[in-house]
Short mmCIF file of C-alpha atoms in Angstrom, two decimals:
data_model
loop_
_atom_site.label_atom_id
_atom_site.label_comp_id
_atom_site.label_asym_id
_atom_site.label_seq_id
_atom_site.Cartn_x
_atom_site.Cartn_y
_atom_site.Cartn_z
CA UNK A 1 -0.14 0.31 0.06
CA UNK A 2 1.05 3.68 -0.95
CA UNK A 3 2.91 5.66 2.37
CA UNK A 4 1.48 9.01 3.42
CA UNK A 5 4.62 10.84 2.91
CA UNK A 6 5.86 14.05 5.23
CA UNK A 7 8.23 16.67 3.33
CA UNK A 8 10.15 18.82 4.66
CA UNK A 9 9.70 22.66 3.41
CA UNK A 10 13.14 24.38 2.88
CA UNK A 11 12.67 28.40 1.68
CA UNK A 12 16.36 29.56 -0.39
CA UNK A 13 18.39 32.21 -0.89
CA UNK A 14 20.63 33.05 -2.77
CA UNK A 15 22.27 29.59 -2.19
CA UNK A 16 21.37 29.66 1.70
CA UNK A 17 18.18 28.68 3.62
CA UNK A 18 16.52 30.75 5.76
CA UNK A 19 13.42 31.85 7.40
CA UNK A 20 14.40 30.21 10.70
CA UNK A 21 16.46 27.55 12.00
CA UNK A 22 16.93 26.39 15.04
CA UNK A 23 19.08 23.42 14.52
CA UNK A 24 21.94 22.35 17.41
CA UNK A 25 24.28 19.63 16.56
CA UNK A 26 25.08 21.08 12.54
CA UNK A 27 27.45 23.08 11.41
CA UNK A 28 26.75 25.20 9.58
CA UNK A 29 21.49 25.30 10.09
CA UNK A 30 21.65 27.87 6.79
CA UNK A 31 23.06 25.15 4.21
CA UNK A 32 20.54 23.53 1.85
CA UNK A 33 23.33 20.14 1.56
CA UNK A 34 23.51 19.54 5.50
CA UNK A 35 19.72 20.05 6.51
CA UNK A 36 19.02 17.85 3.78
CA UNK A 37 20.77 15.29 4.49
CA UNK A 38 19.73 15.61 8.08
CA UNK A 39 16.27 15.43 7.33
CA UNK A 40 17.08 12.37 4.31
CA UNK A 41 18.69 10.66 7.78
CA UNK A 42 15.44 11.79 10.21
CA UNK A 43 12.92 9.92 7.58
CA UNK A 44 11.64 12.08 5.80
CA UNK A 45 9.68 11.07 2.37
CA UNK A 46 10.89 13.62 0.08
CA UNK A 47 11.46 16.90 0.21
CA UNK A 48 10.82 20.69 -1.46
CA UNK A 49 13.26 23.75 -1.54
CA UNK A 50 11.55 27.56 -2.51
CA UNK A 51 14.60 29.33 -3.92
CA UNK A 52 12.72 32.68 -2.94
CA UNK A 53 16.27 34.73 -4.50
CA UNK A 54 15.74 37.79 -5.69
CA UNK A 55 18.25 38.25 -7.75
CA UNK A 56 19.96 36.65 -12.08
CA UNK A 57 22.51 35.31 -9.02
CA UNK A 58 20.83 33.66 -6.89
CA UNK A 59 18.53 31.60 -9.31
CA UNK A 60 22.71 30.39 -10.93
CA UNK A 61 23.36 29.31 -7.78
CA UNK A 62 20.34 27.59 -6.50
CA UNK A 63 21.20 24.91 -9.53
CA UNK A 64 24.69 24.61 -8.02
CA UNK A 65 22.96 24.00 -4.18
CA UNK A 66 19.97 21.36 -6.60
CA UNK A 67 23.04 19.10 -8.37
CA UNK A 68 25.37 19.06 -4.13
CA UNK A 69 22.01 18.29 -3.16
CA UNK A 70 21.26 15.49 -5.92
CA UNK A 71 24.49 13.94 -4.92
CA UNK A 72 24.02 13.51 -0.88
CA UNK A 73 20.29 12.55 -1.28
CA UNK A 74 18.77 9.39 -2.57
CA UNK A 75 15.04 10.25 -1.89
CA UNK A 76 13.50 11.87 -4.11
CA UNK A 77 13.14 16.66 -3.85
CA UNK A 78 10.98 18.88 -5.84
CA UNK A 79 12.09 22.51 -6.73
CA UNK A 80 10.06 25.62 -7.23
CA UNK A 81 10.94 29.23 -6.74
CA UNK A 82 11.30 31.55 -9.98
CA UNK A 83 11.06 28.79 -13.01
CA UNK A 84 8.73 30.01 -15.64
CA UNK A 85 10.05 28.38 -19.04
CA UNK A 86 10.68 25.54 -20.13
CA UNK A 87 13.97 26.48 -20.59
CA UNK A 88 14.26 26.65 -16.72
CA UNK A 89 12.78 23.04 -16.22
CA UNK A 90 15.16 21.63 -18.24
CA UNK A 91 18.04 23.04 -15.94
CA UNK A 92 16.16 22.04 -12.80
CA UNK A 93 15.97 18.49 -13.57
CA UNK A 94 19.07 18.30 -15.77
CA UNK A 95 20.29 19.16 -12.36
CA UNK A 96 18.89 16.31 -10.65
CA UNK A 97 16.03 17.66 -9.20
CA UNK A 98 12.59 14.65 -9.80
CA UNK A 99 10.19 17.62 -10.09
CA UNK A 100 9.21 21.20 -10.49
CA UNK A 101 7.20 23.24 -8.61
CA UNK A 102 5.17 26.34 -10.94
CA UNK A 103 2.83 28.96 -9.05
CA UNK A 104 2.48 32.80 -10.53
CA UNK A 105 4.22 31.10 -13.47
CA UNK A 106 1.83 28.64 -14.50
CA UNK A 107 -0.79 30.95 -13.46
CA UNK A 108 0.27 33.88 -16.24
CA UNK A 109 0.20 31.39 -18.43
CA UNK A 110 -1.24 27.56 -18.03
CA UNK A 111 0.10 26.75 -20.91
CA UNK A 112 3.53 26.83 -18.99
CA UNK A 113 1.97 23.73 -17.20
CA UNK A 114 1.75 20.92 -20.84
CA UNK A 115 5.21 22.15 -22.15
CA UNK A 116 6.35 20.77 -18.55
CA UNK A 117 3.96 18.09 -19.10
CA UNK A 118 4.54 16.71 -22.53
CA UNK A 119 8.26 16.78 -22.37
CA UNK A 120 9.03 15.43 -19.56
CA UNK A 121 5.98 14.22 -17.98
CA UNK A 122 3.82 14.40 -15.52
CA UNK A 123 4.78 12.75 -12.63
CA UNK A 124 7.46 15.86 -12.38
CA UNK A 125 5.28 18.87 -12.76
CA UNK A 126 3.92 19.57 -9.01
CA UNK A 127 1.56 23.08 -9.13
CA UNK A 128 1.45 24.79 -6.34
CA UNK A 129 -1.36 26.41 -4.75
CA UNK A 130 -1.77 29.30 -3.09
CA UNK A 131 -5.75 29.77 -1.36
CA UNK A 132 -7.58 32.09 0.97
CA UNK A 133 -11.03 31.86 1.96
CA UNK A 134 -13.10 34.35 -0.02
CA UNK A 135 -16.64 35.00 1.04
CA UNK A 136 -18.09 37.92 -1.26
CA UNK A 137 -17.03 33.65 -3.43
CA UNK A 138 -18.08 31.81 -1.25
CA UNK A 139 -14.66 29.54 -1.24
CA UNK A 140 -10.86 29.78 -1.17
CA UNK A 141 -9.48 32.29 -4.19
CA UNK A 142 -6.47 31.87 -5.59
CA UNK A 143 -3.60 34.24 -5.66
CA UNK A 144 -0.02 34.68 -6.67
CA UNK A 145 3.40 36.44 -6.23
CA UNK A 146 4.44 34.79 -3.23
CA UNK A 147 -0.04 35.48 -1.90
CA UNK A 148 0.41 39.38 -3.07
CA UNK A 149 -2.04 38.45 -6.02
CA UNK A 150 -5.03 38.30 -5.68
CA UNK A 151 -6.37 36.67 -9.63
CA UNK A 152 -10.23 35.12 -10.17
CA UNK A 153 -9.17 32.06 -10.16
CA UNK A 154 -11.65 29.43 -7.58
CA UNK A 155 -9.53 27.03 -6.24
CA UNK A 156 -10.91 23.69 -7.86
CA UNK A 157 -11.45 25.41 -10.39
CA UNK A 158 -7.94 26.06 -11.43
CA UNK A 159 -7.12 22.52 -9.47
CA UNK A 160 -9.24 21.01 -12.27
CA UNK A 161 -7.54 22.88 -15.05
CA UNK A 162 -3.84 23.15 -13.90
CA UNK A 163 -4.25 19.18 -14.14
CA UNK A 164 -6.46 18.76 -17.34
CA UNK A 165 -2.60 20.86 -17.96
CA UNK A 166 -0.78 18.15 -17.30
CA UNK A 167 -0.22 19.00 -13.51
CA UNK A 168 0.95 15.41 -11.87
CA UNK A 169 0.24 17.00 -8.25
CA UNK A 170 -1.03 19.72 -6.38
CA UNK A 171 1.04 21.10 -2.94
CA UNK A 172 -1.30 23.40 -1.78
CA UNK A 173 -0.81 25.79 0.44
CA UNK A 174 -4.11 27.64 2.79
CA UNK A 175 -3.07 31.06 3.09
CA UNK A 176 -5.45 32.10 6.65
CA UNK A 177 -3.79 28.88 8.62
CA UNK A 178 -0.17 29.46 6.93
CA UNK A 179 2.38 30.83 10.14
CA UNK A 180 -1.29 30.44 12.38
CA UNK A 181 -0.31 26.68 13.30
CA UNK A 182 -4.11 25.34 14.67
CA UNK A 183 -3.65 22.51 11.44
CA UNK A 184 -3.73 22.14 8.08
CA UNK A 185 -7.07 23.70 7.22
CA UNK A 186 -9.33 20.26 6.02
CA UNK A 187 -11.96 21.91 3.66
CA UNK A 188 -10.15 23.28 1.81
CA UNK A 189 -8.15 20.38 1.40
CA UNK A 190 -11.09 18.23 1.13
CA UNK A 191 -12.87 20.60 -1.53
CA UNK A 192 -9.34 20.18 -3.73
CA UNK A 193 -9.21 17.08 -2.86
CA UNK A 194 -12.42 16.05 -4.20
CA UNK A 195 -12.13 17.98 -7.59
CA UNK A 196 -8.74 16.76 -8.09
CA UNK A 197 -7.76 12.57 -9.00
CA UNK A 198 -3.37 13.95 -9.04
CA UNK A 199 -1.79 13.25 -5.28
CA UNK A 200 -3.14 16.45 -2.95
CA UNK A 201 0.46 17.95 -0.37
CA UNK A 202 -1.08 19.33 2.61
CA UNK A 203 0.13 23.04 3.73
CA UNK A 204 -0.46 25.59 5.30
CA UNK A 205 -1.18 25.31 9.82
CA UNK A 206 0.89 22.31 10.97
CA UNK A 207 1.83 22.55 14.89
CA UNK A 208 1.23 19.55 16.48
CA UNK A 209 1.36 15.79 14.74
CA UNK A 210 -2.60 15.32 15.48
CA UNK A 211 -2.19 17.83 12.46
CA UNK A 212 -1.19 15.46 10.85
CA UNK A 213 -2.99 12.62 11.91
CA UNK A 214 -6.43 14.98 10.96
CA UNK A 215 -4.82 16.60 7.12
CA UNK A 216 -4.83 12.73 6.53
CA UNK A 217 -7.68 11.19 8.00
CA UNK A 218 -10.04 13.91 7.82
CA UNK A 219 -8.80 15.78 4.94
CA UNK A 220 -7.33 12.79 2.61
CA UNK A 221 -5.01 14.19 1.77
CA UNK A 222 -2.09 12.42 0.36
CA UNK A 223 0.81 14.03 1.64
CA UNK A 224 1.86 16.11 4.62
CA UNK A 225 4.16 19.53 4.63
CA UNK A 226 5.50 21.50 7.22
CA UNK A 227 8.66 23.83 7.54
CA UNK A 228 8.77 25.78 11.06
CA UNK A 229 7.42 23.47 12.82
CA UNK A 230 11.00 20.78 12.18
CA UNK A 231 13.14 24.05 11.45
CA UNK A 232 12.37 24.91 15.53
CA UNK A 233 12.90 21.52 16.48
CA UNK A 234 8.62 21.21 18.22
CA UNK A 235 8.56 17.53 17.18
CA UNK A 236 10.37 15.73 14.57
CA UNK A 237 10.07 13.89 11.31
CA UNK A 238 11.13 11.05 12.96
CA UNK A 239 8.05 11.67 16.30
CA UNK A 240 5.50 12.34 13.48
CA UNK A 241 6.08 9.51 10.95
CA UNK A 242 6.13 7.82 13.90
CA UNK A 243 2.85 8.95 16.01
CA UNK A 244 1.01 8.65 12.81
CA UNK A 245 2.35 4.43 12.81
CA UNK A 246 1.56 4.17 15.83
CA UNK A 247 -2.48 5.43 14.69
CA UNK A 248 -2.29 2.71 11.89
CA UNK A 249 -1.22 4.54 9.31
CA UNK A 250 0.60 3.30 6.57
CA UNK A 251 3.36 5.48 6.36
CA UNK A 252 6.89 4.29 5.36
CA UNK B 1 32.68 0.01 -16.06
CA UNK B 2 29.03 0.68 -15.87
CA UNK B 3 27.46 2.81 -18.87
CA UNK B 4 24.21 5.02 -18.05
CA UNK B 5 22.97 5.38 -22.05
CA UNK B 6 22.41 9.29 -21.97
CA UNK B 7 19.46 9.90 -24.82
CA UNK B 8 17.87 13.45 -23.86
CA UNK B 9 15.51 11.75 -21.38
CA UNK B 10 16.09 12.53 -17.49
CA UNK B 11 17.17 12.17 -14.46
CA UNK B 12 20.89 11.53 -15.20
CA UNK B 13 22.38 13.37 -12.68
CA UNK B 14 20.77 11.33 -10.36
CA UNK B 15 21.63 7.85 -11.07
CA UNK B 16 25.12 9.07 -11.87
CA UNK B 17 25.82 10.70 -8.59
CA UNK B 18 23.58 7.21 -6.46
CA UNK B 19 26.68 5.42 -8.73
CA UNK B 20 29.57 7.65 -6.91
CA UNK B 21 27.55 7.50 -3.89
CA UNK B 22 27.61 3.14 -4.11
CA UNK B 23 31.21 3.45 -5.31
CA UNK B 24 30.84 2.31 -8.81
CA UNK B 25 32.87 2.94 -11.90
CA UNK B 26 30.51 4.81 -14.43
CA UNK B 27 30.54 6.99 -17.84
CA UNK B 28 27.26 8.37 -19.30
CA UNK B 29 27.28 8.80 -23.25
CA UNK B 30 24.88 9.22 -25.89
CA UNK B 31 27.75 7.16 -28.04
CA UNK B 32 27.93 3.81 -28.96
CA UNK B 33 31.27 3.32 -29.76
CA UNK B 34 32.19 5.01 -25.84
CA UNK B 35 28.89 2.17 -24.05
CA UNK B 36 30.31 -0.60 -26.43
CA UNK B 37 33.62 -0.67 -23.84
CA UNK B 38 31.64 -1.13 -21.17
CA UNK B 39 30.36 -4.43 -19.59
CA UNK B 40 26.57 -3.52 -18.80
CA UNK B 41 24.66 -0.59 -19.61
CA UNK B 42 21.84 1.61 -17.23
CA UNK B 43 18.82 3.05 -19.31
CA UNK B 44 17.29 5.56 -17.05
CA UNK B 45 14.20 7.62 -18.20
CA UNK B 46 11.80 10.55 -16.74
CA UNK B 47 9.78 11.35 -20.07
CA UNK B 48 6.73 11.07 -22.22
CA UNK B 49 7.22 6.69 -23.94
CA UNK B 50 7.08 7.87 -27.42
CA UNK B 51 9.65 10.60 -27.21
CA UNK B 52 11.91 7.69 -25.78
CA UNK B 53 11.35 5.62 -28.68
CA UNK B 54 11.41 7.40 -31.24
CA UNK B 55 15.23 8.79 -30.14
CA UNK B 56 15.75 5.66 -28.69
CA UNK B 57 15.19 4.12 -32.47
CA UNK B 58 16.29 8.10 -34.55
CA UNK B 59 20.06 7.38 -32.90
CA UNK B 60 20.21 3.66 -33.44
CA UNK B 61 20.43 3.04 -29.91
CA UNK B 62 17.22 1.12 -29.82
CA UNK B 63 19.57 -1.53 -32.11
CA UNK B 64 22.31 -1.32 -30.73
CA UNK B 65 20.56 -2.72 -26.31
CA UNK B 66 18.87 -4.92 -28.99
CA UNK B 67 22.05 -6.35 -29.99
CA UNK B 68 23.78 -6.12 -26.57
CA UNK B 69 21.76 -8.08 -25.04
CA UNK B 70 21.57 -10.77 -27.65
CA UNK B 71 25.23 -10.87 -26.56
CA UNK B 72 24.27 -11.82 -24.02
CA UNK B 73 25.50 -7.76 -21.21
CA UNK B 74 23.64 -6.75 -18.81
CA UNK B 75 21.52 -4.03 -19.48
CA UNK B 76 18.44 -2.63 -16.42
CA UNK B 77 16.64 -0.09 -17.37
CA UNK B 78 14.87 2.05 -14.66
CA UNK B 79 11.11 3.46 -14.59
CA UNK B 80 10.32 4.65 -18.38
CA UNK B 81 14.14 2.38 -19.16
CA UNK B 82 11.84 -0.49 -17.88
CA UNK B 83 8.77 -0.13 -19.65
CA UNK B 84 11.05 1.28 -22.93
CA UNK B 85 12.42 -2.74 -23.14
CA UNK B 86 9.04 -4.09 -23.61
CA UNK B 87 7.01 -5.12 -26.85
CA UNK B 88 4.70 -1.94 -26.21
CA UNK B 89 2.58 1.25 -25.33
CA UNK B 90 -0.25 2.91 -24.98
CA UNK B 91 1.36 6.31 -22.87
CA UNK B 92 -0.44 8.60 -25.95
CA UNK B 93 -0.45 6.47 -28.70
CA UNK B 94 0.16 2.90 -28.99
CA UNK B 95 4.54 3.25 -29.60
CA UNK B 96 6.88 0.20 -30.49
CA UNK B 97 8.92 -0.75 -27.59
CA UNK B 98 12.84 -2.65 -27.61
CA UNK B 99 11.10 -5.83 -27.98
CA UNK B 100 12.59 -7.44 -24.71
CA UNK B 101 10.33 -8.56 -22.65
CA UNK B 102 6.80 -9.91 -22.89
CA UNK B 103 4.37 -7.92 -22.17
CA UNK B 104 2.66 -4.03 -23.04
CA UNK B 105 2.93 -1.07 -21.20
CA UNK B 106 -0.72 0.30 -20.00
CA UNK B 107 -2.56 3.03 -18.37
CA UNK B 108 -2.99 2.84 -14.81
CA UNK B 109 -6.99 2.58 -14.91
CA UNK B 110 -7.79 4.94 -12.53
CA UNK B 111 -10.65 2.82 -10.75
CA UNK B 112 -10.63 -0.25 -8.94
CA UNK B 113 -12.40 -3.54 -10.08
CA UNK B 114 -15.19 -2.56 -7.27
CA UNK B 115 -15.97 1.24 -8.99
CA UNK B 116 -13.50 3.09 -5.87
CA UNK B 117 -11.96 5.36 -7.36
CA UNK B 118 -7.21 5.96 -7.14
CA UNK B 119 -5.30 8.68 -8.09
CA UNK B 120 -2.90 8.60 -11.09
CA UNK B 121 0.21 9.37 -10.84
CA UNK B 122 1.24 5.86 -8.58
CA UNK B 123 2.78 8.64 -6.73
CA UNK B 124 4.87 7.80 -3.88
CA UNK B 125 6.77 4.92 -1.37
CA UNK B 126 5.29 1.27 -2.08
CA UNK B 127 6.42 -1.97 -0.28
CA UNK B 128 7.88 -4.81 -2.19
CA UNK B 129 6.43 -8.71 -2.30
CA UNK B 130 9.47 -10.29 -3.60
CA UNK B 131 8.75 -13.37 -5.46
CA UNK B 132 11.44 -15.23 -6.88
CA UNK B 133 15.10 -15.58 -5.99
CA UNK B 134 17.20 -13.19 -7.78
CA UNK B 135 20.85 -12.01 -7.54
CA UNK B 136 19.58 -8.51 -8.06
CA UNK B 137 17.67 -9.42 -5.40
CA UNK B 138 20.24 -10.73 -3.31
CA UNK B 139 20.21 -9.30 0.81
CA UNK B 140 18.01 -5.84 -0.08
CA UNK B 141 15.25 -5.82 2.31
CA UNK B 142 11.83 -6.18 1.22
CA UNK B 143 10.85 -2.40 2.68
CA UNK B 144 9.80 0.38 0.53
CA UNK B 145 10.73 1.86 -2.83
CA UNK B 146 9.79 5.30 -4.16
CA UNK B 147 7.36 4.82 -7.79
CA UNK B 148 6.85 7.83 -9.89
CA UNK B 149 4.40 6.52 -12.69
CA UNK B 150 0.72 6.74 -14.40
CA UNK B 151 1.72 3.81 -17.34
CA UNK B 152 1.90 0.60 -16.09
CA UNK B 153 3.38 -3.32 -17.03
CA UNK B 154 1.52 -5.57 -18.26
CA UNK B 155 2.34 -9.35 -18.68
CA UNK B 156 1.16 -12.69 -18.92
CA UNK B 157 4.66 -13.55 -18.40
CA UNK B 158 5.01 -14.75 -13.78
CA UNK B 159 8.55 -15.49 -15.07
CA UNK B 160 9.08 -12.36 -15.06
CA UNK B 161 8.50 -11.10 -12.05
CA UNK B 162 10.93 -11.36 -9.36
CA UNK B 163 8.45 -8.87 -6.92
CA UNK B 164 5.28 -6.57 -7.33
CA UNK B 165 3.97 -3.39 -5.17
CA UNK B 166 0.57 -2.92 -4.74
CA UNK B 167 -1.45 -0.62 -5.37
CA UNK B 168 -5.36 -1.54 -6.60
CA UNK B 169 -3.39 -3.87 -8.85
CA UNK B 170 0.13 -6.00 -8.87
CA UNK B 171 2.30 -3.46 -9.78
CA UNK B 172 5.40 -4.84 -11.51
CA UNK B 173 8.71 -3.44 -9.59
CA UNK B 174 11.36 -5.76 -11.06
CA UNK B 175 11.02 -7.75 -14.25
CA UNK B 176 13.45 -9.85 -15.25
CA UNK B 177 15.11 -12.26 -17.86
CA UNK B 178 18.23 -13.46 -18.75
CA UNK B 179 20.52 -10.40 -18.21
CA UNK B 180 17.79 -7.77 -19.08
CA UNK B 181 16.72 -6.08 -15.09
CA UNK B 182 14.76 -3.04 -14.80
CA UNK B 183 12.36 -1.60 -12.03
CA UNK B 184 9.73 0.61 -11.98
CA UNK B 185 10.73 2.31 -8.76
CA UNK B 186 13.90 5.18 -8.79
CA UNK B 187 16.31 3.05 -7.29
CA UNK B 188 18.19 6.35 -7.04
CA UNK B 189 15.63 8.02 -4.89
CA UNK B 190 14.28 4.70 -2.92
CA UNK B 191 17.22 5.58 -0.35
CA UNK B 192 18.76 2.35 1.10
CA UNK B 193 16.75 -0.08 -0.32
CA UNK B 194 17.31 1.49 -3.92
CA UNK B 195 21.18 1.71 -3.36
CA UNK B 196 21.84 -1.75 -2.34
CA UNK B 197 19.35 -3.18 -5.47
CA UNK B 198 21.66 -0.34 -7.45
CA UNK B 199 25.11 -2.34 -5.83
CA UNK B 200 24.01 -5.50 -6.61
CA UNK B 201 23.50 -5.03 -10.41
CA UNK B 202 27.36 -2.82 -10.41
CA UNK B 203 28.39 -6.55 -9.10
CA UNK B 204 26.76 -8.16 -11.42
CA UNK B 205 28.46 -6.32 -14.72
CA UNK B 206 31.78 -6.74 -12.16
CA UNK B 207 31.68 -10.21 -12.10
CA UNK B 208 30.26 -10.40 -15.60
CA UNK B 209 27.92 -12.74 -14.28
CA UNK B 210 25.58 -14.25 -17.73
CA UNK B 211 21.78 -14.11 -16.45
CA UNK B 212 19.81 -16.47 -18.09
CA UNK B 213 16.55 -18.12 -16.81
#
């Protein structure tokens, strides 16, 4: 049986991991390679690297990071951030990433998903969606540009469209829950999970182990992603997995 | 020396890095003259079946690989590379494969026999079930390995099924006959289990072991 996946997410800026990493025992908490190896050792099923570099040089450095990570890791990893063209995808995948994640670029030009899926296969096309509840819409609205810009898209409609173009997986972040540590957004995850036939990764809101159980059992997510809860050592990947196993979930 | 066949599709870097981690000497090349000098070949692959076959055919690699196997030399296909070993695939359109193993590649139904829908691609960690002994599986744990695929091999020849995994059907996970082997999952992304399996392939190649039925 397929297992539920636990995915730590690392924000990388100009080649360095940023956004509060508190690790004791690591030589350098900002080194993406070292952190990747650390999470791999803990049993992470997969990793996501989000390149938040502002400069061209930063994106170039990311390619070097990807190459080095691929040399160290024997688990899959996804790279997102700043990928706007088929050429960008080629470079990241050739450097050793297993999947690319598209967000704003896919909303601005949805054909990009199709181009990537036609060339590399749907399985390495992840479409990341940032969604926020909208009273007027009575549902969740899709945002782009790191959550700064509202779009016309309702979340399930966009997810369906993305999948029809070749998205192999949806990385769904709840902007309402992100950083709140009060749990994943179960209604949002259900809404999108019911709308599409591809795996959905829950993101935003993880605060404790029970939240992961909710994401899987109640929301039906296929994987759950978290950043700060792992970076700040509030719990560990190993602890979460062992808890979920105890609850009877299929876990590696 | 292991030759990694470069035909423009996919994950050469992760496969070659896995070779380095295990300490297996390798060369990546698209040049048949270079590949000829190696003792065993790895055919990786990520992407679509028709595109891959098109490249293999037009660059003479398809014929080269068939001759390689006819000579009894080891060939291991990974993911799409494993699917290419079979007779044909229905991905996008019917396309003939290398025809080195009996069977065809079909899309996951996305619906169980009882009508329950399930997700495609089959993506993530799934457990191996071994069906027969094979040098490739020596001392390998029946553990979890990483799959990412929307198409699956269908074969009536159970002799070639070395290991399967359960995803709403039996999914051929490790196949082999004679000097040809293949894994549907990505051993280079499958932690210890995958590394052990690749190391076994390396040993087979180095020892020059001829695999037979």
